[in-house]
Amino acid sequence: MIMSLRFAFSRLSIQPVVQQNMLSNTLVPKITSNMMTRSMASQKHKNLLRYAKGYRGRSKNCFRIAIRRVQKAWQYAYRDRRQQRREWRKLWIVRIQAGVRQYQWNYSRFMPALQQSHVQLNRKVLADLSANEPFAFK
């Protein structure tokens, strides 16, 4: 039973105060006042409402609405992390294209030529070179 209580407390990020029982020589969790007032479900609600802080309307304080908004926010975050990577890649390609065009090349011929010459610079570094060192592509 002690292990299951410790597991439950560790999931809630509450550290129980453990005292030793003199009669049976076992460890017994000492219940403090803040543990007595909040049940497990109530603690889950409180933790989820922390994620919903700053939302508009009842989404910030009504659990049933907040759980939907938080889940949707996590979906948007997952999707937008991938979109952000796509946007950066597009930006790097545009910058490389601009740097290469000065010397009558285009991107679609420049990248295979780099691969054949065994230059192992990624698009991020090439874009930085084209922005800060324009003569690097000469």
Phi, psi and omega in degrees: 000324180297318181296319180293324177293318179297320178297316180296319180291325181292328177291333180270357185058035174246128178266118180286150174272119185255131176235155183269131178280124185289329185286311185256001178057041177238162179272131181234129178292134178269122182279122177265173188295323182288335177284329182289328187279331184247124177278178182297313181295320180296322178294321177297317179298317181297317180296319180292323180293337174295323177293330184274005181299132179096355178283162182272150173066214183284354180296340182268342185226355177255117189301314185297325178279320183297322182296322177293316182294320181293317178297320178294322178297321178293325176295315179298319181297317179298313181296316187285338173297322178287320178296324180297318178297321177297316181296318177299316180299317177301316180298316179298319181296318179298318180293319178296317179302317180295320180290325183281326181299334180297336183246032175057039172244164166234165188300318186292337175265334182289316184295315176296327178295323176296318180297319182291329179273008175060037173271123185251058175256134180277174184296326181298314180291319179297320178295321178294320177297317182293330180280320188257333180233076186297339181276000180292336182269003183293000000 
